[in-house]
């Protein structure tokens, strides 16, 4: 992994939120997060943080959602994303159920897609405070399974722990990923979710296309099962220092832009 990887961030509450997006819908979200952070954090877009915000996606960017031969699938992902909700809870007991985007539309004149991001989501992307997840967009968007993407984000949330471990209970995992009635057995989750995700992350790591991999073991039986995950990286100190430097720079730029806007209107 090179240090010029594109690093983005989101709140831990968003990382732990409850949703079931397809792989293409998740790629669309990654692209939207990138645009939000570029325009409203690193850039100079002057908008009220507490209003809905629009990002503009060029037609050529759809190849980042689906490959360049299937951009119609990318448009479909933007369409279906309007009808998918996300449920966010924090450690203070606050709860939110909201659509990630309000609408998506295409302008034939500008050849751009306009996507409106809900004002309820925006604080989780730009006003991150002290609890946020930093990860590589380059890696996340390249993963083939939506479950690999999810575990990749979770791993980065807990990467700063001294033990580099985290755990998920049977019901918590089902709730977080909205698995529904199709995954009643521990063996179903192990085979179809955990094994698929961890296998892809390990292969990507071995191919030098991912910055971490996970090993897991479980305790308990049936619905009493708890899975434990151990995070492995090649160079933890360098990766963490770089990520912290990048995200702190992003936050400073965003608030400097906000202050400049306020001073200019007085």
mmCIF file of C-alpha atoms in Angstrom:
data_model
loop_
_atom_site.group_PDB
_atom_site.id
_atom_site.type_symbol
_atom_site.label_atom_id
_atom_site.label_comp_id
_atom_site.label_asym_id
_atom_site.label_seq_id
_atom_site.Cartn_x
_atom_site.Cartn_y
_atom_site.Cartn_z
ATOM 1 C CA UNK A 1 0.000 0.000 0.000
ATOM 2 C CA UNK A 2 1.306 3.420 -0.944
ATOM 3 C CA UNK A 3 0.915 6.480 1.271
ATOM 4 C CA UNK A 4 -0.811 8.388 -1.525
ATOM 5 C CA UNK A 5 -3.950 6.329 -0.971
ATOM 6 C CA UNK A 6 -7.092 8.460 -0.879
ATOM 7 C CA UNK A 7 -8.050 8.669 2.801
ATOM 8 C CA UNK A 8 -11.585 9.620 3.826
ATOM 9 C CA UNK A 9 -13.467 9.628 7.119
ATOM 10 C CA UNK A 10 -16.901 9.218 8.639
ATOM 11 C CA UNK A 11 -18.271 9.211 12.162
ATOM 12 C CA UNK A 12 -18.096 6.007 14.192
ATOM 13 C CA UNK A 13 -21.871 6.195 14.552
ATOM 14 C CA UNK A 14 -22.166 5.935 10.770
ATOM 15 C CA UNK A 15 -19.671 3.057 10.668
ATOM 16 C CA UNK A 16 -21.782 1.168 13.205
ATOM 17 C CA UNK A 17 -25.133 2.118 11.716
ATOM 18 C CA UNK A 18 -27.800 -0.312 10.584
ATOM 19 C CA UNK A 19 -28.268 -0.676 6.813
ATOM 20 C CA UNK A 20 -28.319 -3.114 3.928
ATOM 21 C CA UNK A 21 -26.870 -1.526 0.817
ATOM 22 C CA UNK A 22 -25.840 -3.474 -2.250
ATOM 23 C CA UNK A 23 -22.230 -3.431 -3.406
ATOM 24 C CA UNK A 24 -23.047 -0.813 -6.083
ATOM 25 C CA UNK A 25 -25.088 1.311 -3.678
ATOM 26 C CA UNK A 26 -22.186 1.204 -1.247
ATOM 27 C CA UNK A 27 -19.799 2.288 -4.014
ATOM 28 C CA UNK A 28 -22.140 5.189 -4.783
ATOM 29 C CA UNK A 29 -22.019 6.205 -1.119
ATOM 30 C CA UNK A 30 -18.219 6.081 -1.129
ATOM 31 C CA UNK A 31 -18.181 8.366 -4.166
ATOM 32 C CA UNK A 32 -20.636 10.764 -2.510
ATOM 33 C CA UNK A 33 -18.519 10.860 0.677
ATOM 34 C CA UNK A 34 -15.477 11.651 -1.434
ATOM 35 C CA UNK A 35 -17.304 14.503 -3.152
ATOM 36 C CA UNK A 36 -18.602 15.890 0.144
ATOM 37 C CA UNK A 37 -15.161 15.880 1.703
ATOM 38 C CA UNK A 38 -13.546 17.374 -1.390
ATOM 39 C CA UNK A 39 -16.094 20.158 -1.836
ATOM 40 C CA UNK A 40 -17.073 21.010 1.731
ATOM 41 C CA UNK A 41 -14.023 20.060 3.775
ATOM 42 C CA UNK A 42 -10.985 20.521 1.551
ATOM 43 C CA UNK A 43 -12.710 22.877 -0.870
ATOM 44 C CA UNK A 44 -14.317 26.268 -0.524
ATOM 45 C CA UNK A 45 -18.007 25.473 -1.031
ATOM 46 C CA UNK A 46 -19.865 27.907 1.233
ATOM 47 C CA UNK A 47 -22.973 26.218 2.534
ATOM 48 C CA UNK A 48 -24.679 25.993 5.880
ATOM 49 C CA UNK A 49 -23.673 22.722 7.537
ATOM 50 C CA UNK A 50 -27.208 22.255 8.786
ATOM 51 C CA UNK A 51 -28.907 22.422 5.390
ATOM 52 C CA UNK A 52 -29.198 19.670 2.812
ATOM 53 C CA UNK A 53 -26.167 19.809 0.510
ATOM 54 C CA UNK A 54 -25.763 18.936 -3.151
ATOM 55 C CA UNK A 55 -22.780 17.233 -4.700
ATOM 56 C CA UNK A 56 -22.204 16.961 -8.431
ATOM 57 C CA UNK A 57 -20.959 13.779 -10.053
ATOM 58 C CA UNK A 58 -19.626 13.786 -13.594
ATOM 59 C CA UNK A 59 -20.869 11.062 -15.934
ATOM 60 C CA UNK A 60 -17.316 9.738 -16.181
ATOM 61 C CA UNK A 61 -17.274 9.197 -12.405
ATOM 62 C CA UNK A 62 -19.956 6.514 -12.686
ATOM 63 C CA UNK A 63 -17.191 4.103 -13.645
ATOM 64 C CA UNK A 64 -16.104 4.276 -10.002
ATOM 65 C CA UNK A 65 -19.473 2.836 -8.969
ATOM 66 C CA UNK A 66 -19.671 0.163 -11.670
ATOM 67 C CA UNK A 67 -17.121 -0.507 -14.398
ATOM 68 C CA UNK A 68 -17.150 1.696 -17.489
ATOM 69 C CA UNK A 69 -19.135 -0.883 -19.474
ATOM 70 C CA UNK A 70 -21.983 -0.936 -16.949
ATOM 71 C CA UNK A 71 -22.597 2.691 -16.046
ATOM 72 C CA UNK A 72 -26.342 2.116 -16.307
ATOM 73 C CA UNK A 73 -25.976 -0.077 -13.211
ATOM 74 C CA UNK A 74 -24.385 2.903 -11.478
ATOM 75 C CA UNK A 75 -27.354 5.105 -12.364
ATOM 76 C CA UNK A 76 -29.646 2.402 -10.999
ATOM 77 C CA UNK A 77 -27.644 2.400 -7.754
ATOM 78 C CA UNK A 78 -28.220 6.145 -7.371
ATOM 79 C CA UNK A 79 -31.920 5.615 -8.056
ATOM 80 C CA UNK A 80 -32.388 2.810 -5.534
ATOM 81 C CA UNK A 81 -30.266 4.591 -2.937
ATOM 82 C CA UNK A 82 -33.000 7.227 -2.694
ATOM 83 C CA UNK A 83 -35.302 4.564 -1.284
ATOM 84 C CA UNK A 84 -32.890 2.967 1.190
ATOM 85 C CA UNK A 85 -32.741 4.076 4.810
ATOM 86 C CA UNK A 86 -29.974 4.024 7.353
ATOM 87 C CA UNK A 87 -30.421 3.769 11.130
ATOM 88 C CA UNK A 88 -27.879 5.491 13.367
ATOM 89 C CA UNK A 89 -27.519 5.239 17.137
ATOM 90 C CA UNK A 90 -24.825 6.743 19.328
ATOM 91 C CA UNK A 91 -23.524 5.917 22.797
ATOM 92 C CA UNK A 92 -25.695 8.668 24.302
ATOM 93 C CA UNK A 93 -28.897 6.947 23.243
ATOM 94 C CA UNK A 94 -29.697 9.223 20.285
ATOM 95 C CA UNK A 95 -31.438 7.527 17.350
ATOM 96 C CA UNK A 96 -31.907 8.513 13.720
ATOM 97 C CA UNK A 97 -33.571 6.825 10.762
ATOM 98 C CA UNK A 98 -32.992 8.640 7.475
ATOM 99 C CA UNK A 99 -32.307 8.174 3.780
ATOM 100 C CA UNK A 100 -28.677 8.771 2.853
ATOM 101 C CA UNK A 101 -29.676 10.912 -0.132
ATOM 102 C CA UNK A 102 -32.902 12.769 -0.861
ATOM 103 C CA UNK A 103 -32.789 12.685 -4.653
ATOM 104 C CA UNK A 104 -30.542 12.167 -7.656
ATOM 105 C CA UNK A 105 -31.055 13.760 -11.067
ATOM 106 C CA UNK A 106 -29.124 14.050 -14.312
ATOM 107 C CA UNK A 107 -28.580 17.151 -16.450
ATOM 108 C CA UNK A 108 -28.030 16.403 -20.121
ATOM 109 C CA UNK A 109 -26.610 19.912 -20.574
ATOM 110 C CA UNK A 110 -23.851 19.666 -17.970
ATOM 111 C CA UNK A 111 -23.546 15.851 -18.150
ATOM 112 C CA UNK A 112 -23.582 15.768 -14.365
ATOM 113 C CA UNK A 113 -25.602 14.028 -11.703
ATOM 114 C CA UNK A 114 -26.867 16.202 -8.885
ATOM 115 C CA UNK A 115 -27.243 14.325 -5.595
ATOM 116 C CA UNK A 116 -28.698 15.910 -2.472
ATOM 117 C CA UNK A 117 -27.267 14.591 0.794
ATOM 118 C CA UNK A 118 -29.541 14.806 3.807
ATOM 119 C CA UNK A 119 -28.650 17.443 6.397
ATOM 120 C CA UNK A 120 -28.938 14.673 8.985
ATOM 121 C CA UNK A 121 -26.069 12.776 7.363
ATOM 122 C CA UNK A 122 -23.763 15.733 6.791
ATOM 123 C CA UNK A 123 -22.491 16.042 10.408
ATOM 124 C CA UNK A 124 -21.368 12.407 10.207
ATOM 125 C CA UNK A 125 -19.202 13.285 7.202
ATOM 126 C CA UNK A 126 -17.727 16.665 8.089
ATOM 127 C CA UNK A 127 -18.277 17.526 11.763
ATOM 128 C CA UNK A 128 -16.490 14.482 13.097
ATOM 129 C CA UNK A 129 -15.439 15.640 16.589
ATOM 130 C CA UNK A 130 -13.251 13.003 18.260
ATOM 131 C CA UNK A 131 -14.965 9.747 17.287
ATOM 132 C CA UNK A 132 -14.433 8.934 13.631
ATOM 133 C CA UNK A 133 -13.314 6.154 11.323
ATOM 134 C CA UNK A 134 -10.497 6.829 8.840
ATOM 135 C CA UNK A 135 -10.025 4.411 5.949
ATOM 136 C CA UNK A 136 -8.825 4.157 2.364
ATOM 137 C CA UNK A 137 -11.496 4.864 -0.231
ATOM 138 C CA UNK A 138 -9.221 3.310 -2.849
ATOM 139 C CA UNK A 139 -9.301 0.001 -0.997
ATOM 140 C CA UNK A 140 -12.943 0.098 0.075
ATOM 141 C CA UNK A 141 -14.345 0.768 -3.383
ATOM 142 C CA UNK A 142 -12.197 -1.985 -4.921
ATOM 143 C CA UNK A 143 -13.535 -4.739 -2.660
ATOM 144 C CA UNK A 144 -15.997 -7.066 -4.374
ATOM 145 C CA UNK A 145 -18.263 -7.944 -1.451
ATOM 146 C CA UNK A 146 -20.404 -5.491 0.492
ATOM 147 C CA UNK A 147 -19.565 -7.516 3.591
ATOM 148 C CA UNK A 148 -15.832 -7.107 2.940
ATOM 149 C CA UNK A 149 -16.419 -3.365 2.727
ATOM 150 C CA UNK A 150 -18.319 -3.383 5.995
ATOM 151 C CA UNK A 151 -15.668 -5.346 7.898
ATOM 152 C CA UNK A 152 -12.951 -3.163 6.379
ATOM 153 C CA UNK A 153 -14.612 -0.049 7.836
ATOM 154 C CA UNK A 154 -15.173 -1.733 11.201
ATOM 155 C CA UNK A 155 -11.538 -2.828 11.346
ATOM 156 C CA UNK A 156 -10.368 0.736 10.787
ATOM 157 C CA UNK A 157 -12.655 1.984 13.542
ATOM 158 C CA UNK A 158 -10.906 -0.293 16.050
ATOM 159 C CA UNK A 159 -7.407 -0.140 14.585
ATOM 160 C CA UNK A 160 -6.301 2.421 17.179
ATOM 161 C CA UNK A 161 -6.903 0.058 20.081
ATOM 162 C CA UNK A 162 -3.779 -1.356 21.711
ATOM 163 C CA UNK A 163 -5.164 -4.853 21.326
ATOM 164 C CA UNK A 164 -6.401 -4.217 17.751
ATOM 165 C CA UNK A 165 -9.449 -6.382 18.423
ATOM 166 C CA UNK A 166 -13.221 -6.053 18.370
ATOM 167 C CA UNK A 167 -16.167 -8.401 18.725
ATOM 168 C CA UNK A 168 -19.710 -8.779 17.405
ATOM 169 C CA UNK A 169 -22.529 -10.762 18.990
ATOM 170 C CA UNK A 170 -24.871 -12.862 16.846
ATOM 171 C CA UNK A 171 -27.863 -10.533 17.152
ATOM 172 C CA UNK A 172 -25.781 -7.356 16.930
ATOM 173 C CA UNK A 173 -24.210 -8.515 13.666
ATOM 174 C CA UNK A 174 -27.594 -9.456 12.207
ATOM 175 C CA UNK A 175 -29.067 -6.107 13.244
ATOM 176 C CA UNK A 176 -26.149 -4.027 11.975
ATOM 177 C CA UNK A 177 -26.153 -5.654 8.558
ATOM 178 C CA UNK A 178 -29.946 -6.108 8.410
ATOM 179 C CA UNK A 179 -29.564 -9.771 7.522
ATOM 180 C CA UNK A 180 -33.227 -10.612 8.081
ATOM 181 C CA UNK A 181 -34.741 -14.079 8.353
ATOM 182 C CA UNK A 182 -32.396 -15.659 5.823
ATOM 183 C CA UNK A 183 -29.625 -16.037 8.379
ATOM 184 C CA UNK A 184 -31.106 -17.943 11.287
ATOM 185 C CA UNK A 185 -28.112 -20.166 11.952
ATOM 186 C CA UNK A 186 -24.626 -19.374 13.159
ATOM 187 C CA UNK A 187 -23.242 -21.516 10.341
ATOM 188 C CA UNK A 188 -25.071 -19.384 7.743
ATOM 189 C CA UNK A 189 -23.481 -16.174 9.012
ATOM 190 C CA UNK A 190 -20.070 -17.813 9.329
ATOM 191 C CA UNK A 191 -20.127 -19.253 5.804
ATOM 192 C CA UNK A 192 -21.897 -16.500 3.842
ATOM 193 C CA UNK A 193 -20.803 -13.349 5.674
ATOM 194 C CA UNK A 194 -17.691 -13.706 7.798
ATOM 195 C CA UNK A 195 -15.767 -16.251 5.714
ATOM 196 C CA UNK A 196 -16.484 -14.351 2.480
ATOM 197 C CA UNK A 197 -15.387 -11.002 3.916
ATOM 198 C CA UNK A 198 -12.283 -12.208 5.710
ATOM 199 C CA UNK A 199 -11.150 -14.318 2.773
ATOM 200 C CA UNK A 200 -11.330 -11.363 0.392
ATOM 201 C CA UNK A 201 -9.538 -9.029 2.809
ATOM 202 C CA UNK A 202 -6.718 -11.542 3.306
ATOM 203 C CA UNK A 203 -6.275 -12.091 -0.422
ATOM 204 C CA UNK A 204 -6.258 -8.350 -1.087
ATOM 205 C CA UNK A 205 -3.701 -7.911 1.705
ATOM 206 C CA UNK A 206 -1.461 -10.657 0.292
ATOM 207 C CA UNK A 207 -1.704 -8.999 -3.136
ATOM 208 C CA UNK A 208 -0.676 -5.670 -1.554
ATOM 209 C CA UNK A 209 -4.071 -4.166 -2.414
ATOM 210 C CA UNK A 210 -5.331 -3.748 1.148
ATOM 211 C CA UNK A 211 -3.736 -2.347 4.288
ATOM 212 C CA UNK A 212 -5.134 -4.908 6.745
ATOM 213 C CA UNK A 213 -6.689 -8.313 7.213
ATOM 214 C CA UNK A 214 -8.691 -10.014 9.961
ATOM 215 C CA UNK A 215 -8.629 -13.328 11.712
ATOM 216 C CA UNK A 216 -11.556 -14.442 13.822
ATOM 217 C CA UNK A 217 -12.668 -17.007 16.340
ATOM 218 C CA UNK A 218 -15.982 -17.496 18.094
ATOM 219 C CA UNK A 219 -17.328 -18.464 21.484
ATOM 220 C CA UNK A 220 -20.782 -19.703 22.336
ATOM 221 C CA UNK A 221 -23.423 -21.594 20.417
ATOM 222 C CA UNK A 222 -26.321 -20.523 18.239
ATOM 223 C CA UNK A 223 -27.699 -17.078 19.044
ATOM 224 C CA UNK A 224 -25.341 -16.840 22.037
ATOM 225 C CA UNK A 225 -22.330 -16.746 19.694
ATOM 226 C CA UNK A 226 -19.820 -13.925 19.932
ATOM 227 C CA UNK A 227 -17.238 -13.473 17.162
ATOM 228 C CA UNK A 228 -13.869 -11.955 18.046
ATOM 229 C CA UNK A 229 -11.754 -10.281 15.352
ATOM 230 C CA UNK A 230 -8.010 -9.576 15.422
ATOM 231 C CA UNK A 231 -6.701 -6.865 13.081
ATOM 232 C CA UNK A 232 -3.377 -7.373 11.304
ATOM 233 C CA UNK A 233 -1.457 -4.686 9.373
ATOM 234 C CA UNK A 234 1.996 -4.367 7.822
ATOM 235 C CA UNK A 235 2.989 -1.079 9.361
ATOM 236 C CA UNK A 236 0.575 0.131 12.016
ATOM 237 C CA UNK A 237 2.559 3.141 13.251
ATOM 238 C CA UNK A 238 3.144 4.665 9.823
ATOM 239 C CA UNK A 239 -0.410 4.049 8.644
ATOM 240 C CA UNK A 240 -2.027 5.499 11.750
ATOM 241 C CA UNK A 241 0.217 8.573 11.830
ATOM 242 C CA UNK A 242 -0.486 9.279 8.170
ATOM 243 C CA UNK A 243 -4.249 8.848 8.538
ATOM 244 C CA UNK A 244 -4.377 11.108 11.593
ATOM 245 C CA UNK A 245 -2.342 13.786 9.815
ATOM 246 C CA UNK A 246 -4.619 13.724 6.762
ATOM 247 C CA UNK A 247 -7.916 13.850 8.630
ATOM 248 C CA UNK A 248 -6.771 16.561 11.041
ATOM 249 C CA UNK A 249 -5.730 18.639 8.050
ATOM 250 C CA UNK A 250 -9.160 18.110 6.474
ATOM 251 C CA UNK A 251 -10.996 19.196 9.626
ATOM 252 C CA UNK A 252 -8.845 22.319 10.016
ATOM 253 C CA UNK A 253 -9.466 23.322 6.397
ATOM 254 C CA UNK A 254 -13.207 22.884 6.778
ATOM 255 C CA UNK A 255 -13.487 25.046 9.879
ATOM 256 C CA UNK A 256 -11.158 27.665 8.397
ATOM 257 C CA UNK A 257 -13.521 27.886 5.434
ATOM 258 C CA UNK A 258 -16.485 28.235 7.790
ATOM 259 C CA UNK A 259 -14.738 30.996 9.762
ATOM 260 C CA UNK A 260 -13.760 32.847 6.591
ATOM 261 C CA UNK A 261 -17.375 32.698 5.411
ATOM 262 C CA UNK A 262 -18.672 34.076 8.733
ATOM 263 C CA UNK A 263 -16.080 36.887 8.801
ATOM 264 C CA UNK A 264 -16.901 37.811 5.240
ATOM 265 C CA UNK A 265 -20.595 38.256 6.005
ATOM 266 C CA UNK A 266 -20.127 40.551 9.011
#
